mmCIF file of C-alpha atoms in Angstrom:
data_model
loop_
_atom_site.group_PDB
_atom_site.id
_atom_site.type_symbol
_atom_site.label_atom_id
_atom_site.label_comp_id
_atom_site.label_asym_id
_atom_site.label_seq_id
_atom_site.Cartn_x
_atom_site.Cartn_y
_atom_site.Cartn_z
ATOM 1 C CA UNK H 268 0.000 0.000 0.000
ATOM 2 C CA UNK H 269 1.289 3.480 -0.852
ATOM 3 C CA UNK H 270 1.259 6.300 1.680
ATOM 4 C CA UNK H 271 -1.478 8.908 1.610
ATOM 5 C CA UNK H 272 -1.355 12.692 1.683
ATOM 6 C CA UNK H 273 -2.353 13.707 5.217
ATOM 7 C CA UNK H 274 -1.767 17.453 5.147
ATOM 8 C CA UNK H 275 -0.331 20.464 3.412
ATOM 9 C CA UNK H 276 1.690 22.271 6.082
ATOM 10 C CA UNK H 277 2.472 25.984 6.340
ATOM 11 C CA UNK H 278 5.381 27.341 8.360
ATOM 12 C CA UNK H 279 3.796 30.346 10.050
ATOM 13 C CA UNK H 280 5.089 33.197 12.192
ATOM 14 C CA UNK H 281 1.557 33.557 13.588
ATOM 15 C CA UNK H 282 -0.161 30.173 13.110
ATOM 16 C CA UNK H 283 -3.492 31.177 14.647
ATOM 17 C CA UNK H 284 -3.800 34.314 12.524
ATOM 18 C CA UNK H 285 -2.926 32.441 9.329
ATOM 19 C CA UNK H 286 -5.272 29.554 10.172
ATOM 20 C CA UNK H 287 -8.123 32.003 10.774
ATOM 21 C CA UNK H 288 -7.444 33.641 7.424
ATOM 22 C CA UNK H 289 -7.606 30.373 5.492
ATOM 23 C CA UNK H 290 -10.580 29.136 7.505
ATOM 24 C CA UNK H 291 -12.397 32.282 6.399
ATOM 25 C CA UNK H 292 -11.362 31.956 2.762
ATOM 26 C CA UNK H 293 -12.098 28.234 2.445
ATOM 27 C CA UNK H 294 -14.951 27.837 4.935
ATOM 28 C CA UNK H 295 -13.096 25.052 6.763
ATOM 29 C CA UNK H 296 -13.227 24.276 10.504
ATOM 30 C CA UNK H 297 -10.254 24.801 12.835
ATOM 31 C CA UNK H 298 -9.048 21.951 15.038
ATOM 32 C CA UNK H 299 -6.203 21.270 17.450
ATOM 33 C CA UNK H 300 -3.048 19.806 15.954
ATOM 34 C CA UNK H 301 -0.991 17.085 17.679
ATOM 35 C CA UNK H 302 2.330 18.870 16.979
ATOM 36 C CA UNK H 303 1.528 22.218 18.652
ATOM 37 C CA UNK H 304 0.126 23.779 15.510
ATOM 38 C CA UNK H 305 -3.374 24.450 14.269
ATOM 39 C CA UNK H 306 -5.230 22.360 11.710
ATOM 40 C CA UNK H 307 -8.057 23.059 9.305
ATOM 41 C CA UNK H 308 -10.358 20.181 8.385
ATOM 42 C CA UNK H 309 -11.743 20.123 4.864
ATOM 43 C CA UNK H 310 -15.477 20.512 4.328
ATOM 44 C CA UNK H 311 -15.387 19.041 0.802
ATOM 45 C CA UNK H 312 -13.583 16.321 -1.171
ATOM 46 C CA UNK H 313 -10.130 17.896 -0.776
ATOM 47 C CA UNK H 314 -8.965 14.773 1.062
ATOM 48 C CA UNK H 315 -6.255 16.315 3.248
ATOM 49 C CA UNK H 316 -6.066 18.887 6.029
ATOM 50 C CA UNK H 317 -4.083 22.103 6.316
ATOM 51 C CA UNK H 318 -1.610 22.475 9.182
ATOM 52 C CA UNK H 319 -0.086 25.723 10.440
ATOM 53 C CA UNK H 320 3.145 25.157 12.341
ATOM 54 C CA UNK H 321 5.039 27.787 14.370
ATOM 55 C CA UNK H 322 8.240 29.068 12.775
ATOM 56 C CA UNK H 323 10.586 31.971 13.524
ATOM 57 C CA UNK H 324 11.908 32.002 9.950
ATOM 58 C CA UNK H 325 10.778 34.855 7.727
ATOM 59 C CA UNK H 326 9.520 34.223 4.201
ATOM 60 C CA UNK H 327 12.208 34.663 1.559
ATOM 61 C CA UNK H 328 11.468 34.410 -2.149
ATOM 62 C CA UNK H 329 8.424 33.040 -3.911
ATOM 63 C CA UNK H 330 6.839 29.857 -2.555
ATOM 64 C CA UNK H 331 7.172 26.743 -4.675
ATOM 65 C CA UNK H 332 3.598 25.646 -3.889
ATOM 66 C CA UNK H 333 0.463 27.788 -4.125
ATOM 67 C CA UNK H 334 -3.302 27.330 -4.266
ATOM 68 C CA UNK H 335 -5.310 27.845 -7.442
ATOM 69 C CA UNK H 336 -8.847 28.632 -6.249
ATOM 70 C CA UNK H 337 -11.661 28.123 -8.767
ATOM 71 C CA UNK H 338 -14.613 30.344 -9.662
ATOM 72 C CA UNK H 339 -18.077 29.401 -10.898
ATOM 73 C CA UNK H 340 -18.683 32.857 -12.405
ATOM 74 C CA UNK H 341 -17.076 36.270 -12.696
ATOM 75 C CA UNK H 342 -19.141 37.408 -9.710
ATOM 76 C CA UNK H 343 -17.952 34.381 -7.748
ATOM 77 C CA UNK H 344 -14.332 35.235 -8.569
ATOM 78 C CA UNK H 345 -14.870 38.832 -7.451
ATOM 79 C CA UNK H 346 -16.482 37.664 -4.212
ATOM 80 C CA UNK H 347 -13.558 35.355 -3.421
ATOM 81 C CA UNK H 348 -11.109 38.183 -4.037
ATOM 82 C CA UNK H 349 -13.143 40.623 -1.930
ATOM 83 C CA UNK H 350 -13.506 38.115 0.933
ATOM 84 C CA UNK H 351 -9.771 37.392 0.861
ATOM 85 C CA UNK H 352 -8.879 41.094 0.939
ATOM 86 C CA UNK H 353 -11.265 41.695 3.812
ATOM 87 C CA UNK H 354 -9.616 38.872 5.776
ATOM 88 C CA UNK H 355 -6.132 40.309 5.263
ATOM 89 C CA UNK H 356 -4.908 39.351 1.777
ATOM 90 C CA UNK H 357 -3.319 41.805 -0.648
ATOM 91 C CA UNK H 358 -2.815 42.049 -4.400
ATOM 92 C CA UNK H 359 0.688 41.161 -5.618
ATOM 93 C CA UNK H 360 2.537 41.200 -8.930
ATOM 94 C CA UNK H 361 4.560 38.119 -9.799
ATOM 95 C CA UNK H 362 4.776 39.002 -13.467
ATOM 96 C CA UNK H 363 1.266 37.925 -14.446
ATOM 97 C CA UNK H 364 0.700 41.064 -16.518
ATOM 98 C CA UNK H 365 -2.363 43.293 -16.873
ATOM 99 C CA UNK H 366 -4.088 40.946 -19.345
ATOM 100 C CA UNK H 367 -4.249 38.006 -16.917
ATOM 101 C CA UNK H 368 -7.762 36.720 -16.177
ATOM 102 C CA UNK H 369 -6.713 35.225 -12.845
ATOM 103 C CA UNK H 370 -6.084 37.353 -9.754
ATOM 104 C CA UNK H 371 -2.861 36.896 -7.795
ATOM 105 C CA UNK H 372 -3.019 37.538 -4.050
ATOM 106 C CA UNK H 373 -0.881 36.951 -0.975
ATOM 107 C CA UNK H 374 -2.163 35.869 2.421
ATOM 108 C CA UNK H 375 -1.207 37.804 5.606
ATOM 109 C CA UNK H 376 2.248 36.159 5.699
ATOM 110 C CA UNK H 377 2.944 36.677 1.998
ATOM 111 C CA UNK H 378 2.064 33.186 0.740
ATOM 112 C CA UNK H 379 0.948 33.532 -2.866
ATOM 113 C CA UNK H 380 -2.332 32.165 -4.205
ATOM 114 C CA UNK H 381 -4.408 32.608 -7.358
ATOM 115 C CA UNK H 382 -8.139 33.070 -7.830
ATOM 116 C CA UNK H 383 -8.758 31.502 -11.229
ATOM 117 C CA UNK H 384 -11.218 32.916 -13.744
ATOM 118 C CA UNK H 385 -14.475 31.068 -14.543
ATOM 119 C CA UNK H 386 -14.434 28.725 -17.516
ATOM 120 C CA UNK H 387 -10.963 27.296 -16.856
ATOM 121 C CA UNK H 388 -11.194 23.925 -18.600
ATOM 122 C CA UNK H 389 -8.224 22.352 -16.812
ATOM 123 C CA UNK H 390 -9.878 22.811 -13.405
ATOM 124 C CA UNK H 391 -13.474 22.413 -14.605
ATOM 125 C CA UNK H 392 -14.320 19.330 -12.530
ATOM 126 C CA UNK H 393 -12.319 20.329 -9.444
ATOM 127 C CA UNK H 394 -13.588 21.860 -6.201
ATOM 128 C CA UNK H 395 -12.839 25.284 -4.724
ATOM 129 C CA UNK H 396 -9.164 24.349 -4.284
ATOM 130 C CA UNK H 397 -8.699 23.444 -7.926
ATOM 131 C CA UNK H 398 -4.991 22.737 -7.735
ATOM 132 C CA UNK H 399 -1.855 22.855 -5.683
ATOM 133 C CA UNK H 400 0.345 24.503 -8.280
ATOM 134 C CA UNK H 401 4.010 23.611 -7.774
ATOM 135 C CA UNK H 402 7.331 24.587 -9.217
ATOM 136 C CA UNK H 403 8.957 21.362 -10.326
ATOM 137 C CA UNK H 404 10.375 19.161 -13.037
ATOM 138 C CA UNK H 405 8.702 16.431 -15.048
ATOM 139 C CA UNK H 406 10.760 13.943 -13.029
ATOM 140 C CA UNK H 407 9.266 15.183 -9.763
ATOM 141 C CA UNK H 408 5.749 14.853 -11.186
ATOM 142 C CA UNK H 409 6.498 11.215 -11.987
ATOM 143 C CA UNK H 410 7.947 10.754 -8.484
ATOM 144 C CA UNK H 411 4.822 12.049 -6.741
ATOM 145 C CA UNK H 412 2.549 10.008 -8.986
ATOM 146 C CA UNK H 413 4.374 6.868 -7.854
ATOM 147 C CA UNK H 414 4.740 8.037 -4.236
ATOM 148 C CA UNK H 415 1.004 8.648 -3.733
ATOM 149 C CA UNK H 416 -0.365 6.167 -6.270
ATOM 150 C CA UNK H 417 -2.178 9.010 -8.044
ATOM 151 C CA UNK H 418 -2.412 8.741 -11.828
ATOM 152 C CA UNK H 419 -0.989 11.366 -14.156
ATOM 153 C CA UNK H 420 -3.810 13.484 -15.592
ATOM 154 C CA UNK H 421 -1.488 15.752 -17.592
ATOM 155 C CA UNK H 422 1.951 15.139 -19.111
ATOM 156 C CA UNK H 423 2.876 17.545 -21.901
ATOM 157 C CA UNK H 424 5.881 19.760 -22.641
ATOM 158 C CA UNK H 425 7.474 18.698 -19.309
ATOM 159 C CA UNK H 426 4.411 19.940 -17.407
ATOM 160 C CA UNK H 427 2.731 17.279 -15.264
ATOM 161 C CA UNK H 428 -0.310 16.930 -13.038
ATOM 162 C CA UNK H 429 -1.681 14.161 -10.832
ATOM 163 C CA UNK H 430 -4.990 13.708 -9.057
ATOM 164 C CA UNK H 431 -6.328 11.302 -6.471
ATOM 165 C CA UNK H 432 -8.658 8.627 -7.862
ATOM 166 C CA UNK H 433 -11.119 9.900 -5.216
ATOM 167 C CA UNK H 434 -11.178 13.432 -6.660
ATOM 168 C CA UNK H 435 -10.091 16.615 -4.941
ATOM 169 C CA UNK H 436 -7.465 19.078 -6.159
ATOM 170 C CA UNK H 437 -4.926 18.362 -8.832
ATOM 171 C CA UNK H 438 -1.247 18.729 -7.979
ATOM 172 C CA UNK H 439 0.607 20.315 -10.881
ATOM 173 C CA UNK H 440 4.260 20.960 -11.770
ATOM 174 C CA UNK H 441 5.168 23.603 -14.316
ATOM 175 C CA UNK H 442 8.420 22.119 -15.618
ATOM 176 C CA UNK H 443 11.655 24.024 -16.232
ATOM 177 C CA UNK H 444 13.004 26.586 -15.741
ATOM 178 C CA UNK H 445 12.820 26.007 -12.003
ATOM 179 C CA UNK H 446 12.889 28.847 -9.486
ATOM 180 C CA UNK H 447 15.987 29.074 -7.291
ATOM 181 C CA UNK H 448 15.401 27.507 -3.895
ATOM 182 C CA UNK H 449 15.625 30.002 -1.022
ATOM 183 C CA UNK H 450 16.084 27.886 2.087
ATOM 184 C CA UNK H 451 13.503 25.505 3.506
ATOM 185 C CA UNK H 452 10.135 25.679 1.784
ATOM 186 C CA UNK H 453 7.354 27.328 3.811
ATOM 187 C CA UNK H 454 4.866 24.754 2.528
ATOM 188 C CA UNK H 455 5.415 21.007 2.612
ATOM 189 C CA UNK H 456 3.471 17.757 2.379
ATOM 190 C CA UNK H 457 2.901 15.364 5.284
ATOM 191 C CA UNK H 458 2.512 11.753 4.159
ATOM 192 C CA UNK H 459 1.656 8.681 6.233
ATOM 193 C CA UNK H 460 1.402 4.948 5.627
ATOM 194 C CA UNK H 461 -2.019 3.400 6.241
ATOM 195 C CA UNK H 462 -2.865 2.259 9.771
ATOM 196 C CA UNK H 463 -1.541 -1.255 9.139
ATOM 197 C CA UNK H 464 1.514 -0.005 7.221
ATOM 198 C CA UNK H 465 5.184 0.384 8.132
ATOM 199 C CA UNK H 466 6.926 3.757 8.285
ATOM 200 C CA UNK H 467 10.432 2.453 7.575
ATOM 201 C CA UNK H 468 9.259 0.340 4.655
ATOM 202 C CA UNK H 469 7.562 3.413 3.217
ATOM 203 C CA UNK H 470 10.704 5.518 3.671
ATOM 204 C CA UNK H 471 12.708 2.810 1.881
ATOM 205 C CA UNK H 472 10.179 2.744 -0.960
ATOM 206 C CA UNK H 473 10.342 6.518 -1.365
ATOM 207 C CA UNK H 474 14.149 6.393 -1.418
ATOM 208 C CA UNK H 475 13.944 3.781 -4.183
ATOM 209 C CA UNK H 476 11.759 6.218 -6.142
ATOM 210 C CA UNK H 477 14.324 9.028 -5.857
ATOM 211 C CA UNK H 478 13.721 10.712 -2.489
ATOM 212 C CA UNK H 479 16.456 11.334 0.084
ATOM 213 C CA UNK H 480 16.458 11.542 3.863
ATOM 214 C CA UNK H 481 17.530 14.986 5.080
ATOM 215 C CA UNK H 482 18.355 16.716 8.354
ATOM 216 C CA UNK H 483 16.817 20.161 8.888
ATOM 217 C CA UNK H 484 17.565 20.150 12.609
ATOM 218 C CA UNK H 485 14.434 18.188 13.516
ATOM 219 C CA UNK H 486 16.196 16.198 16.265
ATOM 220 C CA UNK H 487 14.551 13.100 17.742
ATOM 221 C CA UNK H 488 11.021 13.075 16.307
ATOM 222 C CA UNK H 489 8.537 10.418 15.271
ATOM 223 C CA UNK H 490 8.430 11.547 11.664
ATOM 224 C CA UNK H 491 11.065 11.250 8.926
ATOM 225 C CA UNK H 492 12.075 14.347 6.969
ATOM 226 C CA UNK H 493 12.792 13.734 3.296
ATOM 227 C CA UNK H 494 13.273 15.631 0.053
ATOM 228 C CA UNK H 495 11.847 14.785 -3.358
ATOM 229 C CA UNK H 496 14.084 14.646 -6.477
ATOM 230 C CA UNK H 497 13.866 18.457 -6.858
ATOM 231 C CA UNK H 498 14.894 19.021 -3.225
ATOM 232 C CA UNK H 499 11.447 19.954 -1.855
ATOM 233 C CA UNK H 500 11.038 18.863 1.759
ATOM 234 C CA UNK H 501 8.264 16.553 2.955
ATOM 235 C CA UNK H 502 7.601 14.435 6.045
ATOM 236 C CA UNK H 503 6.630 10.797 6.467
ATOM 237 C CA UNK H 504 4.569 10.375 9.628
ATOM 238 C CA UNK H 505 3.822 7.221 11.592
ATOM 239 C CA UNK H 506 1.017 4.984 10.227
ATOM 240 C CA UNK H 507 -2.501 6.345 10.512
#
């Protein structure tokens, strides 16, 4: 059995503030987190939770993962943007240009996200979180497809995308050129083997697929910190 995606984790200078922001944007419920953070539980078919973990590190550079939020209509897009701004987001320019139909925003800690225009065919059958849009190579798309057991739903011109057989957001990788990495990523995936699975066996399997074990100063913890073939950090938790 492959591991499953448990959570998308945010390093946060103010976890409660950031969790409240995303709870307001997404309409998800807040919950306690076992590792001294705050969690949001999905209210749709997203299939994983969000975790906000305390960090003293300041954001540097553009994140290598961001949300693409979908819109049912132009009014719906405008309402999402207005709600986000009211909760503490701001408009940002990452080179999208004045002709772009999507709106680029940053949350209160500067994490980028996009509110996609209505009629986007690629995200047409996805929920409100249409995609986790990632900077990454074709190789890393293949790695995550094998790691999670999610089929490729796009593989053209070195751009890849995968999606759970149960639905939910797509995870996409834009292909080269890749952005320079600026320290530890502020967003990372938490994976876990199923309840009857084996953490070490899963770590060994991921290594065989191209991942590496890394030390980011985590010390003696129950989870294993790893990096995918592009160097993006992720954690393998105990079975659950």
